[in-house]
PDB file of C-alpha atoms in Angstrom:
ATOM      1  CA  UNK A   1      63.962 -22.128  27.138  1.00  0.00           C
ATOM      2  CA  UNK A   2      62.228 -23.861  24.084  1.00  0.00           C
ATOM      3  CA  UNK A   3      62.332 -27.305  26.159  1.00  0.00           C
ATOM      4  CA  UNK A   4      60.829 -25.559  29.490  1.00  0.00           C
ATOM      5  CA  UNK A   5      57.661 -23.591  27.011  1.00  0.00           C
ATOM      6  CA  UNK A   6      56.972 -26.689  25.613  1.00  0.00           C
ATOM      7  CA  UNK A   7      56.103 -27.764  28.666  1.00  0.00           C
ATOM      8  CA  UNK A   8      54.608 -24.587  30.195  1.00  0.00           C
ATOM      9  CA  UNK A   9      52.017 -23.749  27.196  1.00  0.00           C
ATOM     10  CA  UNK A  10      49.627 -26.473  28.332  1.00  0.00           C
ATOM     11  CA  UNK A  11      49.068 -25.253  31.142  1.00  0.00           C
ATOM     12  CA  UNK A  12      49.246 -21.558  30.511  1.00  0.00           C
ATOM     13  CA  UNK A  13      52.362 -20.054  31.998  1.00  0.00           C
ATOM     14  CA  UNK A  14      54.342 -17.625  30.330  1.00  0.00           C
ATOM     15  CA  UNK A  15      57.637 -17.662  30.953  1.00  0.00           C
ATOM     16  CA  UNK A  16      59.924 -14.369  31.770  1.00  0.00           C
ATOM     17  CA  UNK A  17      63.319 -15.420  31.608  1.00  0.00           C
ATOM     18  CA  UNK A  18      66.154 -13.584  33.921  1.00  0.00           C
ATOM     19  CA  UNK A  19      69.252 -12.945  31.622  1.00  0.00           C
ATOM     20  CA  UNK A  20      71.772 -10.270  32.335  1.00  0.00           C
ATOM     21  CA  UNK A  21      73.643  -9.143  29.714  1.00  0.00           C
ATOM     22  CA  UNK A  22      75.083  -5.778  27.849  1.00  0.00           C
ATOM     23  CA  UNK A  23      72.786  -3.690  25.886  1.00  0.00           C
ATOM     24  CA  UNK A  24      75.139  -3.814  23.273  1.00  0.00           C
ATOM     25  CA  UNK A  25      75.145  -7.774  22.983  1.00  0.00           C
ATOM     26  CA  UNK A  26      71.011  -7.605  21.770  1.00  0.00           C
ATOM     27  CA  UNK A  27      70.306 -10.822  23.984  1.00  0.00           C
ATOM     28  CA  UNK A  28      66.955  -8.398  25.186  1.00  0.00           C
ATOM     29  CA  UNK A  29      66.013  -8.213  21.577  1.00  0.00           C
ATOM     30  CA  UNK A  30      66.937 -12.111  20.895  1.00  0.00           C
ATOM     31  CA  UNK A  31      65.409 -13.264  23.700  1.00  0.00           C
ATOM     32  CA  UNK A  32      61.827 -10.872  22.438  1.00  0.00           C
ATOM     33  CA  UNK A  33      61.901 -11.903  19.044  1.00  0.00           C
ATOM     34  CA  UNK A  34      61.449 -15.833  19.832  1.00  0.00           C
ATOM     35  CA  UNK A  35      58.107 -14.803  21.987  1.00  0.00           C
ATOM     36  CA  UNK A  36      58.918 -14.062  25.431  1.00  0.00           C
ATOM     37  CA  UNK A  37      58.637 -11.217  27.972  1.00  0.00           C
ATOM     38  CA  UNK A  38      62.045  -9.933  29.157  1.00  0.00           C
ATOM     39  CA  UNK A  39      63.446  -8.275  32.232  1.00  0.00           C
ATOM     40  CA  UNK A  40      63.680  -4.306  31.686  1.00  0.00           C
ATOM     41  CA  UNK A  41      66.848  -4.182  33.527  1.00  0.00           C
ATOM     42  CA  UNK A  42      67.567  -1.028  31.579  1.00  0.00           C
ATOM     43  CA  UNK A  43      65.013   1.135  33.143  1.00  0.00           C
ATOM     44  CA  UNK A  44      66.750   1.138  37.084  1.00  0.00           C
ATOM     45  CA  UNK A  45      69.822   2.834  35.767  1.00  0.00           C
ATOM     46  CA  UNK A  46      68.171   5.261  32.909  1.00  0.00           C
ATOM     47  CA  UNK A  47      65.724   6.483  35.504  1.00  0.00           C
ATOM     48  CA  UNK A  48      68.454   7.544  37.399  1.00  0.00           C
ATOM     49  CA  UNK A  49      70.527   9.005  34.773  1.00  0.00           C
ATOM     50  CA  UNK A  50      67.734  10.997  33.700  1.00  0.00           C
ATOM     51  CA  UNK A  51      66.988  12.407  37.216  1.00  0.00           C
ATOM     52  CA  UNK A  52      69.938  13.306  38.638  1.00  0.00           C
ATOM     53  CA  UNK A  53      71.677  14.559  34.844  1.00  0.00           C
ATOM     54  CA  UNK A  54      69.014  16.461  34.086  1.00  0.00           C
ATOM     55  CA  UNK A  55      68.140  15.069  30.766  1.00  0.00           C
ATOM     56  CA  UNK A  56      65.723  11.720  29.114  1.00  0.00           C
ATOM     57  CA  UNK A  57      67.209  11.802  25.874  1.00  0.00           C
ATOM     58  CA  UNK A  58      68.827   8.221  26.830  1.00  0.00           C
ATOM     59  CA  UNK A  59      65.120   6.734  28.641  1.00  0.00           C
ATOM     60  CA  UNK A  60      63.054   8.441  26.048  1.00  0.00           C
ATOM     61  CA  UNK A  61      64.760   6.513  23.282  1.00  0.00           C
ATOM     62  CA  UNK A  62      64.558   3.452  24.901  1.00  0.00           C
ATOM     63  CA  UNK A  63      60.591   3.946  25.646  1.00  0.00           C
ATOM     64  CA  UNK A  64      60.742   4.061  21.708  1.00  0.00           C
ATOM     65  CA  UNK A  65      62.592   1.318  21.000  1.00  0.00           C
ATOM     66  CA  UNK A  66      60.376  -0.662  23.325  1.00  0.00           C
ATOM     67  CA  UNK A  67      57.558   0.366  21.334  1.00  0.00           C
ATOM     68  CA  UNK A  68      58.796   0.099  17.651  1.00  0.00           C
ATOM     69  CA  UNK A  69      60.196  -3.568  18.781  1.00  0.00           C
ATOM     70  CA  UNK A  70      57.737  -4.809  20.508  1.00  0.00           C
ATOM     71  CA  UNK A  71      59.555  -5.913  23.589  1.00  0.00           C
ATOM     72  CA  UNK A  72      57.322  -7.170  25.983  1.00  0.00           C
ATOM     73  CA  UNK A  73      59.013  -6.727  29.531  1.00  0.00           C
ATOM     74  CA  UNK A  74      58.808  -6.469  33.147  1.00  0.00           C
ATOM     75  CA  UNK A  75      60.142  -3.473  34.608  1.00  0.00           C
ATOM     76  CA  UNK A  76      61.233  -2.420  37.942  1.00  0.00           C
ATOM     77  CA  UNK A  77      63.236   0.021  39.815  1.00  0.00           C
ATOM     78  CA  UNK A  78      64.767  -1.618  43.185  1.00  0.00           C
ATOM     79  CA  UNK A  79      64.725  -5.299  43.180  1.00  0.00           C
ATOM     80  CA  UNK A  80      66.233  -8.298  45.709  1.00  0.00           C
ATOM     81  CA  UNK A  81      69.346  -8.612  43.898  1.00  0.00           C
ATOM     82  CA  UNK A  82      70.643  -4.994  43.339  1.00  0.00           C
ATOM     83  CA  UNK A  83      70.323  -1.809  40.671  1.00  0.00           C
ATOM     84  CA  UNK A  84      71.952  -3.517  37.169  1.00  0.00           C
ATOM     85  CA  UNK A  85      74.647  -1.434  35.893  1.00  0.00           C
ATOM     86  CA  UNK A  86      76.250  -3.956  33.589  1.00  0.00           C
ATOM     87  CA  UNK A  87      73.143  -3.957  31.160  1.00  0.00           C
ATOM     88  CA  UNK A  88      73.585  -0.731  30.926  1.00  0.00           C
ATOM     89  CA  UNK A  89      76.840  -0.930  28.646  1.00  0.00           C
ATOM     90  CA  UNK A  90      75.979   0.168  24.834  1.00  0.00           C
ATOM     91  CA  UNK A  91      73.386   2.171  25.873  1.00  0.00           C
ATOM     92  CA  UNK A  92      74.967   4.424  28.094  1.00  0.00           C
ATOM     93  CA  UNK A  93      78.572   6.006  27.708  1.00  0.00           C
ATOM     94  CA  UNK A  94      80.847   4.539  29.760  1.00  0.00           C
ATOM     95  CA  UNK A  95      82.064   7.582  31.617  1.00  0.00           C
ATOM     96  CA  UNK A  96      78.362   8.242  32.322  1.00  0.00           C
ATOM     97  CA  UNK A  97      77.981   4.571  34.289  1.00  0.00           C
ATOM     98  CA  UNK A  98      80.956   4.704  36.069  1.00  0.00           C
ATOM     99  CA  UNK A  99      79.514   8.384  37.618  1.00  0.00           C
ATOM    100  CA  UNK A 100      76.200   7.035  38.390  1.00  0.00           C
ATOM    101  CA  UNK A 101      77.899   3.862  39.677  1.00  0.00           C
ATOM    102  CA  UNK A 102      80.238   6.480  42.391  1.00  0.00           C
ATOM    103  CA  UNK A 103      77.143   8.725  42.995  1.00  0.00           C
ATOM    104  CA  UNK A 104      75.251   5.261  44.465  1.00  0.00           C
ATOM    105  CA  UNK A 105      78.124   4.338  46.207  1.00  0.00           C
ATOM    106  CA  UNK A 106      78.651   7.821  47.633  1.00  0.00           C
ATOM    107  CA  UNK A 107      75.274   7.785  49.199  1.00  0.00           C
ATOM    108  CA  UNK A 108      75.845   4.167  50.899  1.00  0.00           C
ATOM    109  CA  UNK A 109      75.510   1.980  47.742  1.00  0.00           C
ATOM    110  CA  UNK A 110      77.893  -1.027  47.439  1.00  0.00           C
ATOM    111  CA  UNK A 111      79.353  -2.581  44.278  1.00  0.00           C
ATOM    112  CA  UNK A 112      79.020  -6.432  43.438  1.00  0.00           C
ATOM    113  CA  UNK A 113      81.532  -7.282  40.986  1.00  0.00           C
ATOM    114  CA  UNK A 114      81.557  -9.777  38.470  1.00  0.00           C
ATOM    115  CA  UNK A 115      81.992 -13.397  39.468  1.00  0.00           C
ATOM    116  CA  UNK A 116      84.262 -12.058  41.752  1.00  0.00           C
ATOM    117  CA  UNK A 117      86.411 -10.435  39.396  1.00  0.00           C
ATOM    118  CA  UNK A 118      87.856  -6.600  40.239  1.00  0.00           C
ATOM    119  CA  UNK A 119      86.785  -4.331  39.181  1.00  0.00           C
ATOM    120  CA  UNK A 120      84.379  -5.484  36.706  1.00  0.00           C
ATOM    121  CA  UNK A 121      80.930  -4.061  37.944  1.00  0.00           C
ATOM    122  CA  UNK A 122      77.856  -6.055  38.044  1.00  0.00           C
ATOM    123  CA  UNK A 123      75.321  -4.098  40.046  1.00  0.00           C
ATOM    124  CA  UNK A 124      75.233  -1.824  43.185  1.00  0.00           C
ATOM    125  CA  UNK A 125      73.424  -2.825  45.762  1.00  0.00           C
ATOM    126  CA  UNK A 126      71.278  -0.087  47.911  1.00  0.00           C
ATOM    127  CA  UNK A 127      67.700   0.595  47.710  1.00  0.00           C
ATOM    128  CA  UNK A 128      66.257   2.731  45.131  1.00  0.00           C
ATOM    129  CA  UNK A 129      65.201   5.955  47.879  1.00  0.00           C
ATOM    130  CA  UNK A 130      69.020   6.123  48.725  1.00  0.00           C
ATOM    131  CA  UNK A 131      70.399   5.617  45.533  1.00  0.00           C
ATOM    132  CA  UNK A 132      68.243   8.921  44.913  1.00  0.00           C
ATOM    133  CA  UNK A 133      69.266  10.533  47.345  1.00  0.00           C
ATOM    134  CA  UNK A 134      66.536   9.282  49.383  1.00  0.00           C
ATOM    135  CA  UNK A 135      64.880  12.147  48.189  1.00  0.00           C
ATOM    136  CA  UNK A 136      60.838  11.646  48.340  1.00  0.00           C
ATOM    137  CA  UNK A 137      60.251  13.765  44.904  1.00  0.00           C
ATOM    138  CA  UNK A 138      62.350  11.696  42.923  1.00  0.00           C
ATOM    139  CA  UNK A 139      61.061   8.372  44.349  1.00  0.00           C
ATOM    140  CA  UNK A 140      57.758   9.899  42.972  1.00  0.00           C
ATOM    141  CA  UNK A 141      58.525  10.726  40.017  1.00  0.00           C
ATOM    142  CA  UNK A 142      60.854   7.631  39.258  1.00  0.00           C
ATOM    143  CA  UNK A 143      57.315   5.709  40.015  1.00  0.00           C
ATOM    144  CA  UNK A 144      55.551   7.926  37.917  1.00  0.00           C
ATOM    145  CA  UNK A 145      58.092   6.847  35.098  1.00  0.00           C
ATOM    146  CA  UNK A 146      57.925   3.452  35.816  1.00  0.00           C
ATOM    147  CA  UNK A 147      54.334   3.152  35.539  1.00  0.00           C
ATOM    148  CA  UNK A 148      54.537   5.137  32.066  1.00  0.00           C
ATOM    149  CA  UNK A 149      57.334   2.976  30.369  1.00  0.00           C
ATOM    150  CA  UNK A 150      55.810   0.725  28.063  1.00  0.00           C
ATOM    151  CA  UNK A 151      55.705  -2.705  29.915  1.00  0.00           C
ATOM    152  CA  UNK A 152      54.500  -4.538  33.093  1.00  0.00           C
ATOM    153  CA  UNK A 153      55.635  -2.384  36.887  1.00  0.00           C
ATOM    154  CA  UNK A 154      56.977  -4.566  39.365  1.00  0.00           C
ATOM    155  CA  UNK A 155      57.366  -2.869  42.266  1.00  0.00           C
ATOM    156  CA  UNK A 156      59.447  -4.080  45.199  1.00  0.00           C
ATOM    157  CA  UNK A 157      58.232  -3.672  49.070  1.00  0.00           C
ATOM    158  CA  UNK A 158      61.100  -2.263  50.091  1.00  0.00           C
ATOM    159  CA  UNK A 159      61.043   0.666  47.528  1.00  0.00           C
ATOM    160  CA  UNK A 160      57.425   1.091  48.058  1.00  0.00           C
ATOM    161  CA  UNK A 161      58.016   1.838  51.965  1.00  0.00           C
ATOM    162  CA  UNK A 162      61.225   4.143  50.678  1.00  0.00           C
ATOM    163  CA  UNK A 163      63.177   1.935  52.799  1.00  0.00           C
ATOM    164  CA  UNK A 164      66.983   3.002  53.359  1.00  0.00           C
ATOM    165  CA  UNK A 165      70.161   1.573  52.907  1.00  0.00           C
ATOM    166  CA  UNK A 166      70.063  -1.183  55.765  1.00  0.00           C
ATOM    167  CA  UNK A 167      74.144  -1.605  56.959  1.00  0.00           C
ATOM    168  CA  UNK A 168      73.448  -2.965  59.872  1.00  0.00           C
ATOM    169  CA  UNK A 169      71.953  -6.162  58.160  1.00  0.00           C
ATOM    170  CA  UNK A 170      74.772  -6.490  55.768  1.00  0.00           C
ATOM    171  CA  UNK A 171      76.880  -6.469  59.009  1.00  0.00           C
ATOM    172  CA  UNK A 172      75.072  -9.066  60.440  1.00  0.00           C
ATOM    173  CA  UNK A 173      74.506 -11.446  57.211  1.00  0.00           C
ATOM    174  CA  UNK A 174      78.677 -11.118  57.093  1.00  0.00           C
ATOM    175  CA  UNK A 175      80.905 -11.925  54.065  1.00  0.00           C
ATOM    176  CA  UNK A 176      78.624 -12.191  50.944  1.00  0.00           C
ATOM    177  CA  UNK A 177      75.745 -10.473  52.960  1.00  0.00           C
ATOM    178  CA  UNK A 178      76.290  -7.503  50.853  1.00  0.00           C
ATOM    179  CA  UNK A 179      72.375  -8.112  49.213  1.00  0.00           C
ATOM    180  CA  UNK A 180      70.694  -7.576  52.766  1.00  0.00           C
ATOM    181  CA  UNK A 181      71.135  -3.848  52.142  1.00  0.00           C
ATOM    182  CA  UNK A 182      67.736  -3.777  50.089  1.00  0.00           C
ATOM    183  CA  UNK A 183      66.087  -6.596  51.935  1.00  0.00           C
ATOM    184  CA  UNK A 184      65.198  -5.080  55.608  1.00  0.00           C
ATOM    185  CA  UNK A 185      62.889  -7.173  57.284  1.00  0.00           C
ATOM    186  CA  UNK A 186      59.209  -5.285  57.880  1.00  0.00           C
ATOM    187  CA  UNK A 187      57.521  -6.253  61.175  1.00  0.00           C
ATOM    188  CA  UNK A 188      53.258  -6.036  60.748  1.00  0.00           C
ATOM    189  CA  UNK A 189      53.657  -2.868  62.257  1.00  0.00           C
ATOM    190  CA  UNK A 190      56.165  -1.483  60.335  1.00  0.00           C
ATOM    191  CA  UNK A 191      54.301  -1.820  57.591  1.00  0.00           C
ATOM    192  CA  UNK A 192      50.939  -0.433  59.306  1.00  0.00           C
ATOM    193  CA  UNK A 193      52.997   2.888  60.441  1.00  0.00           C
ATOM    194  CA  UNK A 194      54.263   3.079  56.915  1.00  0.00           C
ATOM    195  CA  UNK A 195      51.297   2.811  55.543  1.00  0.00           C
ATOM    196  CA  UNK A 196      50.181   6.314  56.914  1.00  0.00           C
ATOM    197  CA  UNK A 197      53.294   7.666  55.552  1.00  0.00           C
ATOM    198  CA  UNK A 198      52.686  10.209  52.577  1.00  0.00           C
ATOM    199  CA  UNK A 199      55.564   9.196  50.305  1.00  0.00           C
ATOM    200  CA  UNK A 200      53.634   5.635  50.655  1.00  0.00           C
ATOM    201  CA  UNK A 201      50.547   7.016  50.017  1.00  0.00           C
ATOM    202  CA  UNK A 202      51.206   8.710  46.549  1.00  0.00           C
ATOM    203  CA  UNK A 203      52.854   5.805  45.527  1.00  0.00           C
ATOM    204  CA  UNK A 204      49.764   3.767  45.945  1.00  0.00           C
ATOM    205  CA  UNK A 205      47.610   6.122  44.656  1.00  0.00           C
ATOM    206  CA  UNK A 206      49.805   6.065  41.246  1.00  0.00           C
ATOM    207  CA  UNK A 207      49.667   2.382  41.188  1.00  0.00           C
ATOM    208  CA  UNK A 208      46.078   2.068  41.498  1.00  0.00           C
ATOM    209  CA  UNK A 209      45.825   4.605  38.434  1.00  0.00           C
ATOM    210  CA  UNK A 210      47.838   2.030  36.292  1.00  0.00           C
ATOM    211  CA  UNK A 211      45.415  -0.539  37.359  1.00  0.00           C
ATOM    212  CA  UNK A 212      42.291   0.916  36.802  1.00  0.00           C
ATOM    213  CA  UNK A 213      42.189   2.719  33.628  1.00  0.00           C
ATOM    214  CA  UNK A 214      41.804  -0.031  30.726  1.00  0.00           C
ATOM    215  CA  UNK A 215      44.053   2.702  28.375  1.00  0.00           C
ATOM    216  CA  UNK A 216      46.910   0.786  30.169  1.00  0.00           C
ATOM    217  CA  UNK A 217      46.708  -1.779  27.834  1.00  0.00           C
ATOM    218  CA  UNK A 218      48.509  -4.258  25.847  1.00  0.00           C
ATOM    219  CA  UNK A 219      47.128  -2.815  22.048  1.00  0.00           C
ATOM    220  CA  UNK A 220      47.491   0.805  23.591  1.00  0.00           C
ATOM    221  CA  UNK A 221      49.697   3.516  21.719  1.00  0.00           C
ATOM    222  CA  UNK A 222      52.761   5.094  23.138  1.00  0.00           C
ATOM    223  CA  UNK A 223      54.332   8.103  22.938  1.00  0.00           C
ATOM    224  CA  UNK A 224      57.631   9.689  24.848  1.00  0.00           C
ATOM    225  CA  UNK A 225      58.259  13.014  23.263  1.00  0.00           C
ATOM    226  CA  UNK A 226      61.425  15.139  24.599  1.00  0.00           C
ATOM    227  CA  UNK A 227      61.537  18.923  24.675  1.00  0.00           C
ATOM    228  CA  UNK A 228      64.775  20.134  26.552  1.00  0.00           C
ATOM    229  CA  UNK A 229      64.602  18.663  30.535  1.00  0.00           C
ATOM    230  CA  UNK A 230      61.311  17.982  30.035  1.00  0.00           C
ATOM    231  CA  UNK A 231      59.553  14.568  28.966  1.00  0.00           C
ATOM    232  CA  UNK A 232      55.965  13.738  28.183  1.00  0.00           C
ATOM    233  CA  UNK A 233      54.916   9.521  28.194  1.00  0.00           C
ATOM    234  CA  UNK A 234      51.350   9.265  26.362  1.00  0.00           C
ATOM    235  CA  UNK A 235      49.613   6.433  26.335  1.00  0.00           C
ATOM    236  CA  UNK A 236      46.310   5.916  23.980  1.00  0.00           C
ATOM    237  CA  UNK A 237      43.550   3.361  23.486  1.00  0.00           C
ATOM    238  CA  UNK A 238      40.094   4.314  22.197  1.00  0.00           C
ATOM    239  CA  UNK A 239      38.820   7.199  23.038  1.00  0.00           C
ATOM    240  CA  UNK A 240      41.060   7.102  26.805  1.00  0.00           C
ATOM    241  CA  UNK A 241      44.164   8.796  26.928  1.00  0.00           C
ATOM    242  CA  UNK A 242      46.807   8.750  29.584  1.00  0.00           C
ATOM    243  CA  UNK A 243      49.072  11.373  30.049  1.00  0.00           C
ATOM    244  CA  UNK A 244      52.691  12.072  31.995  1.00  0.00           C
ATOM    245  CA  UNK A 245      54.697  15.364  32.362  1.00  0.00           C
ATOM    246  CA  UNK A 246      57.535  15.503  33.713  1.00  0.00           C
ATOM    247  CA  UNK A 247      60.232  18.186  33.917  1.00  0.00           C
ATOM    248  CA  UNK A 248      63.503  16.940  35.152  1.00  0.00           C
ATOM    249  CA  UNK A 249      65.105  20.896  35.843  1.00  0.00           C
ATOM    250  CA  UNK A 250      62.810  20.463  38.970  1.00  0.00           C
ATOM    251  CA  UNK A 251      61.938  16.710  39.425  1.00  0.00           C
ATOM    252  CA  UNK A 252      57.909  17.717  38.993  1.00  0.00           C
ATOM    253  CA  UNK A 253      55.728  16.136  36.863  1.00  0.00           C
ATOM    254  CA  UNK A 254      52.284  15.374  36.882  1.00  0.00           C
ATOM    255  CA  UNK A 255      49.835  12.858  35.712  1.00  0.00           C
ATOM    256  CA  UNK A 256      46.508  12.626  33.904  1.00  0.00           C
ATOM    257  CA  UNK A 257      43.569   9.941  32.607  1.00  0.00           C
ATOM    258  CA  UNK A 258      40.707  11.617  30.519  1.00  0.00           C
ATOM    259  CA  UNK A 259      38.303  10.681  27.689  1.00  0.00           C
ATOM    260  CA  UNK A 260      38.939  12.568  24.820  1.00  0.00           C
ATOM    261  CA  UNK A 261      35.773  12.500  23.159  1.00  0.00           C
ATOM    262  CA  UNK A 262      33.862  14.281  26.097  1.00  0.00           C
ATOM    263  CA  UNK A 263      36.751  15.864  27.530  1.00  0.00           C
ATOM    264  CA  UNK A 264      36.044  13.945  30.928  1.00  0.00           C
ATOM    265  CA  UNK A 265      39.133  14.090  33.142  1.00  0.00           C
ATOM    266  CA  UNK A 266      38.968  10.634  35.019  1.00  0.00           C
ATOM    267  CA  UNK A 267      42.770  11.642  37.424  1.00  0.00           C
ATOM    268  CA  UNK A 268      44.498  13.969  38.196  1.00  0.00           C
ATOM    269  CA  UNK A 269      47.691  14.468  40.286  1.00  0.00           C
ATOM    270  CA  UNK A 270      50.360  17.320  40.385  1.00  0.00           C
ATOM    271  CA  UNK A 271      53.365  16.668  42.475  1.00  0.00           C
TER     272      UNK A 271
END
């Protein structure tokens, strides 16, 4: 990585090296402290464990530790490859990622394992809407939280379009095709009927928030607080201040941008 910036810094590029590895082995944290962005591939798995166990204690502390640390990452939910599960090892109890690992699989996931070893998990493949359930109020608000947790959103078409678990294309790509699941081809119009599509619409609406407002910025202050199922991500620079609610008893949350010095409300949205 040293020998590839050396030759990247002339000309700009920053470099966000791809590692997979255990929370418990502190390669994120290695990898942060010599300068570069990281992967989040924590986030994929804690957003689900907060949504469908009820509780953030487990993403709210690692909001923090993003924070404290100064980790610069990319996050994401879905992705090409599948949703990690192996990162998730140190941070998570065991028992709990084997359950979240069978409730993915239940609703039409698959399991990669290891470098083809048994029963060693890697990641599941399926797209983020079915892995929830494909239910559209906790694609929302797993959006929401993405676009809250300290670090850069990459979103991923597929997800964005809530597209479903796609078995006919693994059938088709054939042994090792297992990946197609979360890579469905979208025609032009595909994407132009999906585009009128509510579920579509909200999402774009949140993203454009997180682009707009300059409080999403790089020297802004976070804040996740927890109180019970609920969880509140604040985010403050100047006199802007960015807020998300969410309440995981009922998967609602809602968002807000004001400016606190005139008490000018900028957004607003309530799921």
């Amino acid at each position: 990585l040293e020998q590839i910036r050396m030759y990247a810094e002339p000309y700009e590029l920053t470099l966000l090296p791809e590692i997979h590895a255990a929370y418990e082995e502190h390669i994120y944290q290695t990898v942060a402290e010599k300068g570069y962005m990281t992967y989040d591939f924590f986030l994929p798995g804690l957003v689900i464990d907060a949504i469908e166990n009820k509780r953030s204690k487990y993403l709210a502390a690692w909001a923090k530790e993003l924070v404290e640390k100064k980790i610069n990452t990319v996050n994401m939910l879905g992705c090409h490859d599948g949703i990690p599960m192996l990162d998730l090892k140190g941070i998570l109890p065991e028992e709990d990622i084997q359950k979240l690992i069978a409730l993915i699989v239940d609703r039409g996931g698959m399991v990669k394992n290891l470098h083809g070893q048994k029963n060693v998990y890697y990641q599941v493949n399926a797209t983020y809407f079915s892995a929830l359930g494909e239910s559209e109020q906790k694609l929302l608000l797993a959006r929401a939280i993405q676009i809250f947790m300290p670090g850069k959103p990459q979103i991923w078409y597929l997800d964005l379009f809530a597209g479903r678990n796609d078995h006919a294309a693994v059938q088709r790509a054939g042994a090792g095709g297992h990946k197609e699941i979360n890579r469905t081809n979208l025609t032009c119009s595909d994407i132009a009927a999906g585009m009128k599509k509510p579920i579509v619409q909200k999402q774009i609406e949140l993203l454009r928030m997180r682009n707009q407002f300059p409080v999403f910025s790089a020297n802004a202050k976070i804040v996740a607080e927890v109180n019970g199922t609920k969880m509140d991500i604040r985010w403050q620079s100047g006199s802007e201040e960015a807020v998300l609610q969410t309440d995981f008893g009922d998967d609602s949350f809602s968002v807000s941008v004001r400016d606190t010095s005139s008490d000018t409300e900028y957004f607003k949205y309530d799921s």
